[in-house]
mmCIF file of C-alpha atoms in Angstrom:
data_model
loop_
_atom_site.group_PDB
_atom_site.id
_atom_site.type_symbol
_atom_site.label_atom_id
_atom_site.label_comp_id
_atom_site.label_asym_id
_atom_site.label_seq_id
_atom_site.Cartn_x
_atom_site.Cartn_y
_atom_site.Cartn_z
ATOM 1 C CA VAL Z 1 57.411 31.107 -82.540
ATOM 2 C CA TYR Z 2 53.615 31.161 -82.240
ATOM 3 C CA LYS Z 3 51.432 32.472 -84.726
ATOM 4 C CA GLY Z 4 47.937 33.339 -84.163
ATOM 5 C CA ARG Z 5 45.282 33.935 -86.913
ATOM 6 C CA PHE Z 6 44.881 37.415 -85.543
ATOM 7 C CA PRO Z 7 47.361 39.947 -84.070
ATOM 8 C CA PRO Z 8 47.111 40.646 -80.564
ATOM 9 C CA PRO Z 9 46.116 44.080 -79.262
ATOM 10 C CA VAL Z 10 49.020 43.974 -76.632
ATOM 11 C CA LEU Z 11 52.288 42.116 -76.258
ATOM 12 C CA TYR Z 12 53.358 41.459 -72.914
ATOM 13 C CA ILE Z 13 56.424 40.005 -71.085
ATOM 14 C CA THR Z 14 56.515 38.804 -67.578
ATOM 15 C CA ASP Z 15 58.933 37.131 -65.449
ATOM 16 C CA GLY Z 16 56.944 33.927 -64.934
ATOM 17 C CA GLY Z 17 55.750 32.775 -61.568
ATOM 18 C CA VAL Z 18 52.720 35.174 -61.926
ATOM 19 C CA GLN Z 19 50.406 32.496 -62.455
ATOM 20 C CA ASP Z 20 52.224 29.861 -64.148
ATOM 21 C CA CYS Z 21 56.029 29.495 -63.731
ATOM 22 C CA THR Z 22 56.406 26.538 -65.680
ATOM 23 C CA ALA Z 23 55.555 27.799 -69.029
ATOM 24 C CA LEU Z 24 53.231 24.965 -69.456
ATOM 25 C CA VAL Z 25 50.107 27.352 -70.313
ATOM 26 C CA GLN Z 26 52.050 29.110 -72.989
ATOM 27 C CA LEU Z 27 52.780 25.575 -74.708
ATOM 28 C CA LEU Z 28 48.802 24.318 -74.264
ATOM 29 C CA TRP Z 29 48.016 27.578 -75.950
ATOM 30 C CA ARG Z 30 50.029 26.369 -78.832
ATOM 31 C CA ARG Z 31 48.072 23.000 -78.674
ATOM 32 C CA CYS Z 32 51.664 21.261 -78.697
ATOM 33 C CA GLN Z 33 51.347 17.608 -79.128
ATOM 34 C CA ARG Z 34 54.474 16.710 -77.144
ATOM 35 C CA ILE Z 35 55.706 18.668 -74.224
ATOM 36 C CA LEU Z 36 58.895 17.996 -72.320
ATOM 37 C CA LEU Z 37 58.771 20.043 -68.940
ATOM 38 C CA VAL Z 38 61.854 20.247 -66.767
ATOM 39 C CA LEU Z 39 60.498 20.820 -63.239
ATOM 40 C CA ALA Z 40 63.000 22.643 -61.055
ATOM 41 C CA ALA Z 41 60.735 24.411 -58.578
ATOM 42 C CA ALA Z 42 61.777 24.313 -54.997
ATOM 43 C CA ASP Z 43 59.887 21.136 -53.890
ATOM 44 C CA GLY Z 44 61.719 18.882 -52.001
ATOM 45 C CA GLU Z 45 58.928 16.898 -50.865
ATOM 46 C CA ASP Z 46 57.487 16.482 -54.378
ATOM 47 C CA ASP Z 47 54.163 18.123 -54.012
ATOM 48 C CA LEU Z 48 54.099 19.598 -57.183
ATOM 49 C CA ALA Z 49 52.510 22.639 -56.124
ATOM 50 C CA VAL Z 50 53.555 24.867 -59.086
ATOM 51 C CA PHE Z 51 52.700 22.163 -61.638
ATOM 52 C CA LYS Z 52 49.441 21.701 -60.305
ATOM 53 C CA GLU Z 53 48.588 25.449 -60.519
ATOM 54 C CA GLY Z 54 49.642 25.422 -64.335
ATOM 55 C CA MET Z 55 47.178 22.767 -64.751
ATOM 56 C CA ARG Z 56 44.782 24.815 -62.813
ATOM 57 C CA VAL Z 57 44.988 27.791 -65.079
ATOM 58 C CA ALA Z 58 45.067 25.681 -68.110
ATOM 59 C CA ASN Z 59 41.659 24.336 -66.980
ATOM 60 C CA GLU Z 60 40.035 27.820 -66.031
ATOM 61 C CA LEU Z 61 41.143 29.116 -69.679
ATOM 62 C CA ASN Z 62 39.510 26.350 -71.211
ATOM 63 C CA LEU Z 63 42.830 25.419 -72.767
ATOM 64 C CA ALA Z 64 42.936 21.558 -72.102
ATOM 65 C CA SER Z 65 42.183 18.876 -69.608
ATOM 66 C CA PHE Z 66 44.611 16.038 -68.394
ATOM 67 C CA PHE Z 67 44.442 12.352 -67.997
ATOM 68 C CA ASP Z 68 46.150 9.286 -66.869
ATOM 69 C CA PRO Z 69 47.376 7.861 -70.431
ATOM 70 C CA ARG Z 70 47.313 4.225 -68.879
ATOM 71 C CA ASP Z 71 43.685 4.727 -67.972
ATOM 72 C CA ALA Z 72 41.674 7.683 -68.420
ATOM 73 C CA ARG Z 73 39.087 6.707 -65.994
ATOM 74 C CA ASN Z 74 41.728 7.274 -63.224
ATOM 75 C CA ASP Z 75 41.816 10.439 -61.259
ATOM 76 C CA ILE Z 76 44.684 12.691 -62.183
ATOM 77 C CA LYS Z 77 45.620 13.175 -58.385
ATOM 78 C CA LEU Z 78 46.273 9.274 -58.237
ATOM 79 C CA LEU Z 79 48.713 9.702 -61.110
ATOM 80 C CA LEU Z 80 50.569 12.657 -59.331
ATOM 81 C CA LYS Z 81 50.574 10.700 -55.834
ATOM 82 C CA GLU Z 82 52.178 7.644 -57.356
ATOM 83 C CA PHE Z 83 55.015 9.917 -58.632
ATOM 84 C CA LYS Z 84 55.519 11.509 -55.160
ATOM 85 C CA ASP Z 85 55.545 8.026 -53.358
ATOM 86 C CA ASN Z 86 57.847 6.195 -56.077
ATOM 87 C CA LYS Z 87 61.350 8.268 -56.003
ATOM 88 C CA ASP Z 88 62.389 5.380 -58.589
ATOM 89 C CA GLN Z 89 60.172 6.705 -61.120
ATOM 90 C CA PRO Z 90 62.415 8.664 -63.548
ATOM 91 C CA TYR Z 91 59.559 10.755 -65.229
ATOM 92 C CA LEU Z 92 55.995 11.881 -65.200
ATOM 93 C CA HIS Z 93 53.735 11.027 -68.132
ATOM 94 C CA ILE Z 94 50.500 12.814 -68.420
ATOM 95 C CA GLY Z 95 48.103 12.751 -71.467
ATOM 96 C CA ILE Z 96 46.689 16.024 -72.640
ATOM 97 C CA ASN Z 97 43.000 16.383 -74.070
ATOM 98 C CA TYR Z 98 42.506 19.655 -76.052
ATOM 99 C CA CYS Z 99 38.775 19.090 -75.892
ATOM 100 C CA TRP Z 100 37.329 22.791 -75.632
ATOM 101 C CA GLU Z 101 35.628 23.913 -78.755
ATOM 102 C CA ALA Z 102 37.009 27.504 -77.842
ATOM 103 C CA TYR Z 103 39.817 28.680 -75.614
ATOM 104 C CA GLU Z 104 40.811 32.011 -74.182
ATOM 105 C CA THR Z 105 43.781 33.503 -75.917
ATOM 106 C CA PRO Z 106 46.563 35.573 -73.694
ATOM 107 C CA GLY Z 107 44.940 38.835 -74.949
ATOM 108 C CA GLY Z 108 41.495 37.882 -73.204
ATOM 109 C CA ALA Z 109 39.786 36.921 -76.672
ATOM 110 C CA CYS Z 110 37.887 33.724 -77.460
ATOM 111 C CA GLU Z 111 39.480 31.590 -80.251
ATOM 112 C CA THR Z 112 38.258 28.437 -81.932
ATOM 113 C CA PRO Z 113 40.884 26.042 -83.197
ATOM 114 C CA PRO Z 114 41.298 24.759 -86.602
ATOM 115 C CA ALA Z 115 39.275 21.412 -87.243
ATOM 116 C CA GLU Z 116 42.568 19.701 -88.428
ATOM 117 C CA GLU Z 117 44.228 20.430 -85.083
ATOM 118 C CA SER Z 118 44.915 17.507 -83.050
ATOM 119 C CA LEU Z 119 42.891 16.997 -79.794
ATOM 120 C CA PHE Z 120 45.366 15.055 -77.857
ATOM 121 C CA GLY Z 121 48.857 15.366 -76.763
ATOM 122 C CA ASP Z 122 51.319 13.817 -74.222
ATOM 123 C CA LEU Z 123 53.108 15.740 -71.412
ATOM 124 C CA PHE Z 124 56.414 14.424 -69.867
ATOM 125 C CA VAL Z 125 57.656 15.843 -66.616
ATOM 126 C CA VAL Z 126 61.279 15.558 -65.483
ATOM 127 C CA LYS Z 127 61.743 16.824 -62.225
ATOM 128 C CA ASN Z 128 64.584 18.019 -60.024
ATOM 129 C CA ARG Z 129 64.851 15.005 -57.576
ATOM 130 C CA LEU Z 130 67.636 12.760 -56.569
ATOM 131 C CA PRO Z 131 66.671 9.190 -57.254
ATOM 132 C CA PRO Z 132 67.715 6.428 -54.518
ATOM 133 C CA THR Z 133 70.428 5.064 -56.977
ATOM 134 C CA HIS Z 134 72.043 8.496 -56.819
ATOM 135 C CA LYS Z 135 72.502 8.402 -53.157
ATOM 136 C CA ASN Z 136 75.631 8.043 -51.465
ATOM 137 C CA GLN Z 137 77.189 8.475 -55.108
ATOM 138 C CA PRO Z 138 81.103 10.106 -54.838
ATOM 139 C CA VAL Z 139 81.040 13.561 -56.459
ATOM 140 C CA ARG Z 140 82.292 13.591 -59.859
ATOM 141 C CA PRO Z 141 84.852 15.727 -61.797
ATOM 142 C CA LEU Z 142 84.009 19.065 -63.058
ATOM 143 C CA LEU Z 143 82.520 18.991 -66.651
ATOM 144 C CA THR Z 144 84.596 20.434 -69.288
ATOM 145 C CA GLU Z 145 83.637 21.592 -72.883
ATOM 146 C CA GLU Z 146 84.981 18.159 -74.207
ATOM 147 C CA ASP Z 147 82.378 16.471 -71.957
ATOM 148 C CA ILE Z 148 79.572 18.724 -73.007
ATOM 149 C CA CYS Z 149 80.402 18.083 -76.671
ATOM 150 C CA GLU Z 150 80.539 14.362 -76.314
ATOM 151 C CA THR Z 151 77.311 12.246 -76.704
ATOM 152 C CA MET Z 152 77.894 10.674 -73.195
ATOM 153 C CA PRO Z 153 79.780 12.672 -70.511
ATOM 154 C CA LYS Z 154 83.122 11.088 -69.467
ATOM 155 C CA ARG Z 155 82.960 9.208 -66.247
ATOM 156 C CA SER Z 156 86.471 9.996 -65.295
ATOM 157 C CA THR Z 157 87.401 9.668 -61.996
ATOM 158 C CA ASN Z 158 90.387 12.301 -61.817
ATOM 159 C CA MET Z 159 89.325 14.944 -59.295
ATOM 160 C CA ASP Z 160 90.774 18.393 -58.834
ATOM 161 C CA ASP Z 161 93.898 17.794 -56.354
ATOM 162 C CA ASP Z 162 93.363 21.235 -55.063
ATOM 163 C CA TRP Z 163 90.652 20.030 -52.696
ATOM 164 C CA ASP Z 164 90.217 16.778 -50.528
ATOM 165 C CA TRP Z 165 86.992 14.960 -51.867
ATOM 166 C CA GLU Z 166 87.456 11.792 -50.337
ATOM 167 C CA ASP Z 167 84.460 10.582 -48.501
ATOM 168 C CA ILE Z 168 82.381 13.633 -49.863
ATOM 169 C CA THR Z 169 78.864 12.408 -51.736
ATOM 170 C CA THR Z 170 76.630 14.540 -53.980
ATOM 171 C CA ASP Z 171 73.888 13.989 -51.553
ATOM 172 C CA ARG Z 172 75.705 15.793 -48.811
ATOM 173 C CA LEU Z 173 76.664 18.592 -50.595
ATOM 174 C CA GLY Z 174 75.489 21.872 -48.778
ATOM 175 C CA PRO Z 175 74.326 25.191 -50.466
ATOM 176 C CA PHE Z 176 75.965 27.844 -48.491
ATOM 177 C CA GLY Z 177 79.271 28.219 -50.363
ATOM 178 C CA CYS Z 178 81.472 30.569 -52.744
ATOM 179 C CA CYS Z 179 83.716 27.850 -53.909
ATOM 180 C CA ASP Z 180 84.260 24.128 -53.834
ATOM 181 C CA CYS Z 181 86.726 24.830 -50.720
ATOM 182 C CA CYS Z 182 83.475 25.380 -48.758
ATOM 183 C CA HIS Z 183 82.373 21.904 -49.459
ATOM 184 C CA THR Z 184 85.767 20.175 -48.303
ATOM 185 C CA LYS Z 185 86.967 22.651 -45.613
ATOM 186 C CA THR Z 186 83.696 23.507 -43.780
ATOM 187 C CA CYS Z 187 80.731 21.746 -42.364
ATOM 188 C CA ASP Z 188 78.851 21.918 -45.528
ATOM 189 C CA CYS Z 189 75.696 23.075 -43.731
ATOM 190 C CA GLY Z 190 72.209 23.593 -45.005
ATOM 191 C CA PRO Z 191 69.630 21.954 -47.070
ATOM 192 C CA THR Z 192 71.257 19.314 -49.326
ATOM 193 C CA PHE Z 193 71.766 18.572 -52.890
ATOM 194 C CA PRO Z 194 69.839 18.740 -54.934
ATOM 195 C CA HIS Z 195 67.285 21.434 -53.620
ATOM 196 C CA GLY Z 196 69.334 23.290 -51.404
ATOM 197 C CA ALA Z 197 68.146 26.743 -50.379
ATOM 198 C CA PHE Z 198 67.500 30.520 -51.687
ATOM 199 C CA THR Z 199 70.991 30.977 -52.333
ATOM 200 C CA GLY Z 200 70.655 28.817 -55.382
ATOM 201 C CA TYR Z 201 68.916 31.756 -56.972
ATOM 202 C CA LEU Z 202 71.891 33.876 -56.584
ATOM 203 C CA TYR Z 203 74.966 31.717 -56.798
ATOM 204 C CA LEU Z 204 75.945 28.038 -57.175
ATOM 205 C CA THR Z 205 79.657 26.507 -56.345
ATOM 206 C CA PRO Z 206 81.302 24.763 -59.388
ATOM 207 C CA GLN Z 207 80.820 21.255 -57.715
ATOM 208 C CA TRP Z 208 77.010 21.975 -57.091
ATOM 209 C CA PHE Z 209 76.583 23.081 -60.611
ATOM 210 C CA ASN Z 210 78.484 20.303 -62.123
ATOM 211 C CA SER Z 211 76.370 17.931 -59.875
ATOM 212 C CA LEU Z 212 73.169 19.410 -60.971
ATOM 213 C CA ALA Z 213 74.053 19.165 -65.026
ATOM 214 C CA ARG Z 214 75.017 15.482 -64.249
ATOM 215 C CA LEU Z 215 71.968 14.793 -62.595
ATOM 216 C CA GLY Z 216 69.779 16.431 -65.066
ATOM 217 C CA PHE Z 217 71.531 14.361 -67.783
ATOM 218 C CA ASP Z 218 71.071 11.031 -66.190
ATOM 219 C CA VAL Z 219 67.248 11.397 -65.103
ATOM 220 C CA SER Z 220 66.063 12.824 -68.339
ATOM 221 C CA ALA Z 221 67.300 10.247 -70.587
ATOM 222 C CA LYS Z 222 64.210 7.886 -70.046
ATOM 223 C CA ALA Z 223 61.618 10.881 -70.581
ATOM 224 C CA VAL Z 224 63.432 11.970 -73.677
ATOM 225 C CA GLU Z 225 63.371 8.594 -75.264
ATOM 226 C CA ALA Z 226 59.675 8.163 -74.183
ATOM 227 C CA LEU Z 227 58.722 11.608 -75.748
ATOM 228 C CA THR Z 228 60.605 10.723 -78.972
ATOM 229 C CA GLN Z 229 58.564 7.417 -79.355
ATOM 230 C CA ALA Z 230 55.399 8.991 -78.433
ATOM 231 C CA LYS Z 231 52.993 8.422 -81.352
ATOM 232 C CA LEU Z 232 51.478 11.803 -82.740
ATOM 233 C CA GLU Z 233 47.776 11.873 -83.042
#
């Protein structure tokens, strides 16, 4: 819970997406030293538009600036382009510099951070995208409660006998379906996994959700490891 030194004049709740739908700005207000951002926007081309908008808002509010932790002299645009071009890159690591002497609070007031607060942070971004190693991967069994409770989800090959999953791969799953039979008994049309279409805001088939959960587990592992090992300044 964020605690300010002065009570705000107004408390407000939004649905997100008004300016920053990633929640990045809210965490920068708190001057977090380590941030793990799971980016699940509809962005099949990895243009990172909503993420860039979040960084822009943070700049305008004098919350923070961003830099390449490998070499701060590099333009941040180069770091974003490398991530876009390299589909094997599991996550994006960006440095945070809380360099402003004063920043704007959610209520519009100007606040000066305490002298003991850290000036730097690390931002790790995991994105909803399919690595090349996951292409042509056969669909996997639906997750069970036992799988979720395990440290590592089981990699059983026992599929549901109700549907014929032979020759169906995860990257061929289509978004327009009410149940898993739509993947096996129809042409499974539409933009393919993991991005899909607008229907993803309304419903997901069990197999689509299962594949999303397993993909998130796989691609986030290295980012979580890097974040936990990041040195706090």
